[in-house]
Short mmCIF file of C-alpha atoms in Angstrom, two decimals:
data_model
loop_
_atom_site.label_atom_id
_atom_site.label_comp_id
_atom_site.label_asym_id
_atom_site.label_seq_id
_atom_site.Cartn_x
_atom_site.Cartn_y
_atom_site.Cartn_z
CA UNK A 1 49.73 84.16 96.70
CA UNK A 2 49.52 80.46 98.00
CA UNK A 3 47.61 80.12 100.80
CA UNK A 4 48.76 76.69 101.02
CA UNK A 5 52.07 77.58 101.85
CA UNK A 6 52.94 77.15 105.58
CA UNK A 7 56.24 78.73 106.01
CA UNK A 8 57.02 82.61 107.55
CA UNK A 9 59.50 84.34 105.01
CA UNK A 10 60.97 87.87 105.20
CA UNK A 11 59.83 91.07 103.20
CA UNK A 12 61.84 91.39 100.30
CA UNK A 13 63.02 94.83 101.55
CA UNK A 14 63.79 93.11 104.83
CA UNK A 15 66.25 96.15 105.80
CA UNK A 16 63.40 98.29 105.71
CA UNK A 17 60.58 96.28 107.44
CA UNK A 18 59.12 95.57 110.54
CA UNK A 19 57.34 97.90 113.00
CA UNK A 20 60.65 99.79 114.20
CA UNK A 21 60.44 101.47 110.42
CA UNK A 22 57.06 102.20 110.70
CA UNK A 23 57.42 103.93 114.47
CA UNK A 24 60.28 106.08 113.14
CA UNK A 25 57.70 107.00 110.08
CA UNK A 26 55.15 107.79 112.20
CA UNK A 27 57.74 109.92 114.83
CA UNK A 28 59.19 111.80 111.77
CA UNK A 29 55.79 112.56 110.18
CA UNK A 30 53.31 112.31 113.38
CA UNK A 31 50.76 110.24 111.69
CA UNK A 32 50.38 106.24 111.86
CA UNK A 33 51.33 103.66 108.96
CA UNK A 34 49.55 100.99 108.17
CA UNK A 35 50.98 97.10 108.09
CA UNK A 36 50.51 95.88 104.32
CA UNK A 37 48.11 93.20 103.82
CA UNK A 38 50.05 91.53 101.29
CA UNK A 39 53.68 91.46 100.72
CA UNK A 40 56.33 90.06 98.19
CA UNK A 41 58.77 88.21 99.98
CA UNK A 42 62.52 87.37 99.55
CA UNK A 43 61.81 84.48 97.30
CA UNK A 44 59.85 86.26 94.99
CA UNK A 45 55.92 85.31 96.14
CA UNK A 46 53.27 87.52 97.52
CA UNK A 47 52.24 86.40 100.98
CA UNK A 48 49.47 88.05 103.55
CA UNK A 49 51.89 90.27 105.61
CA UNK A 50 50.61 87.98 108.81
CA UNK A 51 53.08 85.32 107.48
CA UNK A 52 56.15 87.53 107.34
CA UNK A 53 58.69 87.97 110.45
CA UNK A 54 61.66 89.82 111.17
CA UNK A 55 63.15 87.88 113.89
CA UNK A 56 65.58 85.09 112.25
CA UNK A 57 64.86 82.51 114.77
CA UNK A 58 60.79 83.01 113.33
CA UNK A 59 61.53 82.43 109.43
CA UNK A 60 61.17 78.95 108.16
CA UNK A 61 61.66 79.61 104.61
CA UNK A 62 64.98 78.96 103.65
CA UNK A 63 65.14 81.31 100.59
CA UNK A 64 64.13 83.84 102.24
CA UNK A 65 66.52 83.21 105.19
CA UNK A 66 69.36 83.52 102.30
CA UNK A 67 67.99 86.81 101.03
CA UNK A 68 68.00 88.32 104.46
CA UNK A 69 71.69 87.26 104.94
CA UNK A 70 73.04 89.09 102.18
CA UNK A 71 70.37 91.72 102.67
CA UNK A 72 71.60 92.47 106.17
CA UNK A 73 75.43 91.92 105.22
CA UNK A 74 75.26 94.14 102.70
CA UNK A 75 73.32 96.64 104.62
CA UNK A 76 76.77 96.44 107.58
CA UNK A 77 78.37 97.19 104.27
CA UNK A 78 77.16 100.08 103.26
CA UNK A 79 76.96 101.86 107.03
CA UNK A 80 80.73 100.96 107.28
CA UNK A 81 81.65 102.49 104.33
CA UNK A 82 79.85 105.35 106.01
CA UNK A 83 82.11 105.86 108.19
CA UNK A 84 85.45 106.01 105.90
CA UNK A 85 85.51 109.65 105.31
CA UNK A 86 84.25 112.76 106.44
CA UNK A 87 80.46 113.46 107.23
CA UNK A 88 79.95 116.96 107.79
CA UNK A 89 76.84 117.84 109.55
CA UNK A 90 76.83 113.77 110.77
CA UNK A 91 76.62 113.48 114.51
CA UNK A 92 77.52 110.07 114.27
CA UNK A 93 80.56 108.27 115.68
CA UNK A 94 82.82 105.90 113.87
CA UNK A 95 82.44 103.83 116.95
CA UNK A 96 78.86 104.03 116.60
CA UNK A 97 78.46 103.48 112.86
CA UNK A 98 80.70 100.42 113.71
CA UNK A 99 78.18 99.12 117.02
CA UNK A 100 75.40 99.62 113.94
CA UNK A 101 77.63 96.87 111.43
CA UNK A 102 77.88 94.63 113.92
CA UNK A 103 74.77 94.53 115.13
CA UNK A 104 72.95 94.20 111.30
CA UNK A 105 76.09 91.57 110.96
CA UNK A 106 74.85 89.71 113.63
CA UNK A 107 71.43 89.41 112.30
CA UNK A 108 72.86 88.35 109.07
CA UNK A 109 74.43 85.59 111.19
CA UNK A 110 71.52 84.33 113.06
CA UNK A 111 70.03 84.48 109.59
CA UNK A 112 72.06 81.85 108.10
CA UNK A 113 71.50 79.75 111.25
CA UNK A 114 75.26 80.48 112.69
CA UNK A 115 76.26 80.76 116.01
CA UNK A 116 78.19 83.49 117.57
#
């Protein structure tokens, strides 16, 4: 961990980060979760947790900017190829699981510093 280093990165497991995960922890199980002080980042270091963001607009390092762009396109990926075939017991909408792509390939955009 550098504490010389003065850009905000991502959380390696950027899908999966951020405070919306932890409220939908803590509404499943009913008990709180606590930030990590120290996490590794999408180019590989280990930063306090106070220096990562999830907003694109936020993250100055450029690595890690890459790693959530194919994070997040590969996340639309996977949640579109959810909705190729059946899903019994799913209450989810094509339409919806489509809304959910765009919206994570969006991010992915704003990510790599594109425009709409």
């Amino acid at each position: 961990m550098s504490e010389a280093d003065p850009h905000i990165h991502v959380e390696r497991n950027v899908v999966e980060a951020g405070p919306g995960v932890r409220n939908l922890i803590s509404s499943m199980l009913g008990r709180t979760t606590d930030a990590p002080d120290v996490v590794t980042t999408g180019c590989g270091i280990r930063v306090p947790y106070a220096m990562t963001s999830v907003r694109p607009e936020s993250v100055t390092c450029l690595a890690c900017r890459e790693h959530a762009h194919r994070e997040y396109l590969r996340f639309a990926g996977q949640i579109e190829r959810l909705g190729q075939g059946p899903m019994p017991g799913v209450n989810i909408t094509g339409a919806e699981l489509a809304e959910a792509a765009g919206r994570l390939r969006d991010l992915a955009r704003r990510f790599a510093g594109e425009d709409r």
